[in-house]
GROMACS .gro file of C-alpha atoms in nm:
model
  238
    1UNK     CA    1   8.928   3.514  15.038
    2UNK     CA    2   9.043   3.852  15.173
    3UNK     CA    3   8.949   4.191  15.034
    4UNK     CA    4   9.274   4.223  14.830
    5UNK     CA    5   9.200   3.892  14.655
    6UNK     CA    6   8.846   4.002  14.586
    7UNK     CA    7   8.963   4.321  14.415
    8UNK     CA    8   9.231   4.152  14.204
    9UNK     CA    9   9.141   4.204  13.832
   10UNK     CA   10   8.828   4.412  13.913
   11UNK     CA   11   8.987   4.758  13.899
   12UNK     CA   12   9.136   4.932  13.595
   13UNK     CA   13   9.517   4.932  13.564
   14UNK     CA   14   9.539   5.311  13.640
   15UNK     CA   15   9.364   5.278  13.977
   16UNK     CA   16   9.558   5.409  14.273
   17UNK     CA   17   9.537   5.059  14.426
   18UNK     CA   18   9.737   4.903  14.146
   19UNK     CA   19  10.043   5.106  14.248
   20UNK     CA   20  10.057   4.925  14.581
   21UNK     CA   21  10.247   4.608  14.655
   22UNK     CA   22  10.047   4.317  14.798
   23UNK     CA   23  10.171   4.408  15.145
   24UNK     CA   24  10.083   4.773  15.100
   25UNK     CA   25   9.737   4.681  14.963
   26UNK     CA   26   9.668   4.461  15.255
   27UNK     CA   27   9.774   4.745  15.492
   28UNK     CA   28   9.559   4.991  15.304
   29UNK     CA   29   9.248   4.772  15.298
   30UNK     CA   30   9.288   4.675  15.663
   31UNK     CA   31   9.086   4.983  15.768
   32UNK     CA   32   8.844   4.991  15.476
   33UNK     CA   33   8.474   4.920  15.489
   34UNK     CA   34   8.235   4.834  15.204
   35UNK     CA   35   7.921   5.025  15.107
   36UNK     CA   36   7.672   4.915  14.851
   37UNK     CA   37   7.438   5.210  14.757
   38UNK     CA   38   7.127   5.146  14.544
   39UNK     CA   39   7.059   5.332  14.218
   40UNK     CA   40   6.965   5.694  14.300
   41UNK     CA   41   7.104   5.675  14.657
   42UNK     CA   42   7.307   5.979  14.771
   43UNK     CA   43   7.652   5.866  14.876
   44UNK     CA   44   7.771   6.206  14.999
   45UNK     CA   45   7.614   6.551  14.997
   46UNK     CA   46   7.762   6.895  14.968
   47UNK     CA   47   7.833   7.025  15.320
   48UNK     CA   48   7.882   6.683  15.471
   49UNK     CA   49   8.190   6.645  15.695
   50UNK     CA   50   8.506   6.562  15.490
   51UNK     CA   51   8.612   6.271  15.697
   52UNK     CA   52   8.662   5.996  15.435
   53UNK     CA   53   8.722   5.908  15.073
   54UNK     CA   54   8.568   5.628  14.867
   55UNK     CA   55   8.692   5.413  14.579
   56UNK     CA   56   8.447   5.276  14.327
   57UNK     CA   57   8.476   4.898  14.289
   58UNK     CA   58   8.166   4.841  14.084
   59UNK     CA   59   7.899   5.065  13.935
   60UNK     CA   60   7.900   5.441  13.858
   61UNK     CA   61   7.862   5.752  14.071
   62UNK     CA   62   7.731   6.086  13.938
   63UNK     CA   63   7.915   6.390  14.078
   64UNK     CA   64   7.705   6.707  14.074
   65UNK     CA   65   7.639   7.045  14.229
   66UNK     CA   66   7.341   7.282  14.236
   67UNK     CA   67   7.359   7.612  14.051
   68UNK     CA   68   7.237   7.939  14.207
   69UNK     CA   69   6.909   7.890  14.016
   70UNK     CA   70   6.867   7.542  14.159
   71UNK     CA   71   6.962   7.352  13.842
   72UNK     CA   72   7.171   7.044  13.873
   73UNK     CA   73   7.513   7.064  13.708
   74UNK     CA   74   7.686   6.729  13.660
   75UNK     CA   75   8.059   6.753  13.688
   76UNK     CA   76   8.166   6.395  13.621
   77UNK     CA   77   8.075   6.030  13.633
   78UNK     CA   78   8.307   5.793  13.817
   79UNK     CA   79   8.336   5.424  13.735
   80UNK     CA   80   8.548   5.143  13.877
   81UNK     CA   81   8.877   5.277  14.014
   82UNK     CA   82   8.739   5.632  14.052
   83UNK     CA   83   8.792   5.817  14.381
   84UNK     CA   84   8.549   6.057  14.551
   85UNK     CA   85   8.637   6.262  14.855
   86UNK     CA   86   9.011   6.270  14.803
   87UNK     CA   87   9.021   6.644  14.865
   88UNK     CA   88   8.885   6.577  15.215
   89UNK     CA   89   9.185   6.346  15.280
   90UNK     CA   90   9.414   6.651  15.258
   91UNK     CA   91   9.211   6.937  15.404
   92UNK     CA   92   8.934   6.777  15.605
   93UNK     CA   93   8.685   7.049  15.505
   94UNK     CA   94   8.314   6.988  15.415
   95UNK     CA   95   8.213   6.821  15.088
   96UNK     CA   96   8.186   7.056  14.794
   97UNK     CA   97   7.963   6.835  14.567
   98UNK     CA   98   7.698   6.559  14.581
   99UNK     CA   99   7.778   6.198  14.478
  100UNK     CA  100   7.480   5.987  14.372
  101UNK     CA  101   7.482   5.625  14.260
  102UNK     CA  102   7.388   5.626  13.889
  103UNK     CA  103   7.341   5.249  13.916
  104UNK     CA  104   7.386   4.996  14.196
  105UNK     CA  105   7.745   5.033  14.318
  106UNK     CA  106   8.011   4.887  14.551
  107UNK     CA  107   8.246   5.127  14.724
  108UNK     CA  108   8.546   5.104  14.952
  109UNK     CA  109   8.516   5.362  15.229
  110UNK     CA  110   8.839   5.484  15.394
  111UNK     CA  111   8.839   5.717  15.693
  112UNK     CA  112   9.070   6.018  15.687
  113UNK     CA  113   9.220   5.941  16.026
  114UNK     CA  114   9.359   5.613  15.886
  115UNK     CA  115   9.455   5.736  15.538
  116UNK     CA  116   9.686   6.017  15.639
  117UNK     CA  117   9.930   5.789  15.831
  118UNK     CA  118   9.914   5.542  15.544
  119UNK     CA  119   9.998   5.808  15.284
  120UNK     CA  120  10.295   5.919  15.497
  121UNK     CA  121  10.423   5.563  15.484
  122UNK     CA  122  10.351   5.525  15.108
  123UNK     CA  123  10.407   5.861  14.930
  124UNK     CA  124  10.361   5.712  14.584
  125UNK     CA  125   9.995   5.656  14.656
  126UNK     CA  126   9.962   6.022  14.769
  127UNK     CA  127  10.116   6.127  14.434
  128UNK     CA  128   9.863   5.922  14.241
  129UNK     CA  129   9.577   6.076  14.427
  130UNK     CA  130   9.722   6.422  14.341
  131UNK     CA  131   9.732   6.317  13.976
  132UNK     CA  132   9.363   6.226  13.992
  133UNK     CA  133   9.283   6.565  14.142
  134UNK     CA  134   9.465   6.725  13.847
  135UNK     CA  135   9.268   6.510  13.601
  136UNK     CA  136   8.937   6.619  13.758
  137UNK     CA  137   9.046   6.986  13.736
  138UNK     CA  138   9.118   6.937  13.367
  139UNK     CA  139   8.767   6.791  13.312
  140UNK     CA  140   8.609   7.076  13.491
  141UNK     CA  141   8.796   7.326  13.281
  142UNK     CA  142   8.677   7.143  12.974
  143UNK     CA  143   8.320   7.172  13.090
  144UNK     CA  144   8.362   7.548  13.150
  145UNK     CA  145   8.523   7.592  12.803
  146UNK     CA  146   8.246   7.394  12.633
  147UNK     CA  147   7.988   7.607  12.801
  148UNK     CA  148   8.113   7.928  12.643
  149UNK     CA  149   7.978   8.009  12.300
  150UNK     CA  150   7.996   7.651  12.170
  151UNK     CA  151   7.710   7.544  11.936
  152UNK     CA  152   7.470   7.277  12.048
  153UNK     CA  153   7.599   6.998  11.823
  154UNK     CA  154   7.967   7.023  11.905
  155UNK     CA  155   7.890   7.074  12.276
  156UNK     CA  156   7.683   6.754  12.296
  157UNK     CA  157   7.931   6.558  12.079
  158UNK     CA  158   8.216   6.652  12.311
  159UNK     CA  159   8.026   6.550  12.615
  160UNK     CA  160   7.924   6.217  12.463
  161UNK     CA  161   8.291   6.151  12.361
  162UNK     CA  162   8.413   6.229  12.711
  163UNK     CA  163   8.173   5.970  12.855
  164UNK     CA  164   8.275   5.725  12.593
  165UNK     CA  165   8.645   5.776  12.668
  166UNK     CA  166   8.599   5.714  13.046
  167UNK     CA  167   8.312   5.460  13.041
  168UNK     CA  168   8.302   5.321  12.689
  169UNK     CA  169   8.233   4.954  12.618
  170UNK     CA  170   8.312   4.827  12.270
  171UNK     CA  171   8.069   4.587  12.114
  172UNK     CA  172   8.150   4.498  11.755
  173UNK     CA  173   8.183   4.820  11.559
  174UNK     CA  174   8.012   5.040  11.812
  175UNK     CA  175   8.111   5.187  12.146
  176UNK     CA  176   7.848   5.234  12.419
  177UNK     CA  177   7.845   5.439  12.739
  178UNK     CA  178   7.870   5.168  13.004
  179UNK     CA  179   7.573   5.280  13.211
  180UNK     CA  180   7.224   5.416  13.153
  181UNK     CA  181   7.200   5.796  13.137
  182UNK     CA  182   6.880   5.994  13.098
  183UNK     CA  183   6.855   6.280  12.851
  184UNK     CA  184   6.800   6.516  13.141
  185UNK     CA  185   7.126   6.404  13.300
  186UNK     CA  186   7.308   6.421  12.975
  187UNK     CA  187   7.180   6.779  12.935
  188UNK     CA  188   7.294   6.868  13.285
  189UNK     CA  189   7.632   6.723  13.204
  190UNK     CA  190   7.693   6.931  12.892
  191UNK     CA  191   7.482   7.237  12.979
  192UNK     CA  192   7.188   7.187  12.744
  193UNK     CA  193   6.814   7.152  12.796
  194UNK     CA  194   6.659   6.803  12.777
  195UNK     CA  195   6.463   6.918  12.475
  196UNK     CA  196   6.770   7.017  12.279
  197UNK     CA  197   6.947   6.694  12.375
  198UNK     CA  198   6.648   6.488  12.260
  199UNK     CA  199   6.629   6.677  11.926
  200UNK     CA  200   7.000   6.645  11.854
  201UNK     CA  201   7.030   6.281  11.952
  202UNK     CA  202   6.718   6.200  11.740
  203UNK     CA  203   6.879   6.367  11.439
  204UNK     CA  204   7.204   6.177  11.487
  205UNK     CA  205   7.013   5.851  11.525
  206UNK     CA  206   6.820   5.914  11.207
  207UNK     CA  207   7.152   5.984  11.032
  208UNK     CA  208   7.294   5.653  11.152
  209UNK     CA  209   7.560   5.808  11.379
  210UNK     CA  210   7.435   5.649  11.703
  211UNK     CA  211   7.169   5.428  11.859
  212UNK     CA  212   6.967   5.477  12.172
  213UNK     CA  213   6.803   5.188  12.358
  214UNK     CA  214   6.662   5.195  12.713
  215UNK     CA  215   6.882   5.480  12.822
  216UNK     CA  216   7.202   5.344  12.667
  217UNK     CA  217   7.376   5.536  12.394
  218UNK     CA  218   7.590   5.359  12.135
  219UNK     CA  219   7.804   5.543  11.877
  220UNK     CA  220   7.799   5.359  11.545
  221UNK     CA  221   7.986   5.628  11.345
  222UNK     CA  222   8.257   5.755  11.580
  223UNK     CA  223   8.444   5.945  11.306
  224UNK     CA  224   8.142   6.158  11.229
  225UNK     CA  225   8.079   6.238  11.596
  226UNK     CA  226   8.441   6.346  11.635
  227UNK     CA  227   8.410   6.574  11.332
  228UNK     CA  228   8.099   6.732  11.482
  229UNK     CA  229   8.281   6.780  11.812
  230UNK     CA  230   8.545   7.000  11.647
  231UNK     CA  231   8.288   7.187  11.429
  232UNK     CA  232   8.323   6.989  11.106
  233UNK     CA  233   8.028   6.858  10.900
  234UNK     CA  234   7.785   7.103  11.054
  235UNK     CA  235   7.516   7.000  10.813
  236UNK     CA  236   7.449   6.720  11.060
  237UNK     CA  237   7.494   6.944  11.367
  238UNK     CA  238   7.276   7.255  11.415
   0.00000   0.00000   0.00000
């Protein structure tokens, strides 16, 4: 079984790879290598040479930067089909963020010197990568907007809903984030302290809006969480 067969059915339909024909996919994967980082392993670090991009096949990557005060700021989480390092494909400059495996992962690694000629031959794939860059910019803008004068409850609710949208797994009447996330990391993702995240999640759990088990968050009352996210029903949201 070649790599194209191995990937069939394992990536989401909006992955850049799904836009390629079988011949294009075989051409693309002909220069790919596989990397399998363990949980907590740094995949790339800010300042590293921008000489490759990676596509997530399995697992989740945490994308983060360090603030001027040394606090970690989490920009995004990437699951299967997600791409990291695509900016380097176009400008070749050093990495601007860290990527850390939030759980054991499998990645396709593609060197810039091979990708550029491929994208010249297949401009549709280049357009899809640009679309992904635009999507990341929108998410970053959302994080900035949520960080400005937004109360704790709506800020946390919006962050949880973003994670559910991108990584949600439906189980019966609930939807869970598809990977374990600590309350510290959740706070770094939405711009709140761990203590505030813990207090708010506990209140929501007591109200029956969600459940927390071994680092996994499951929303059991999605409608109420969405109302909190837009500032409605603040009796449940400080």
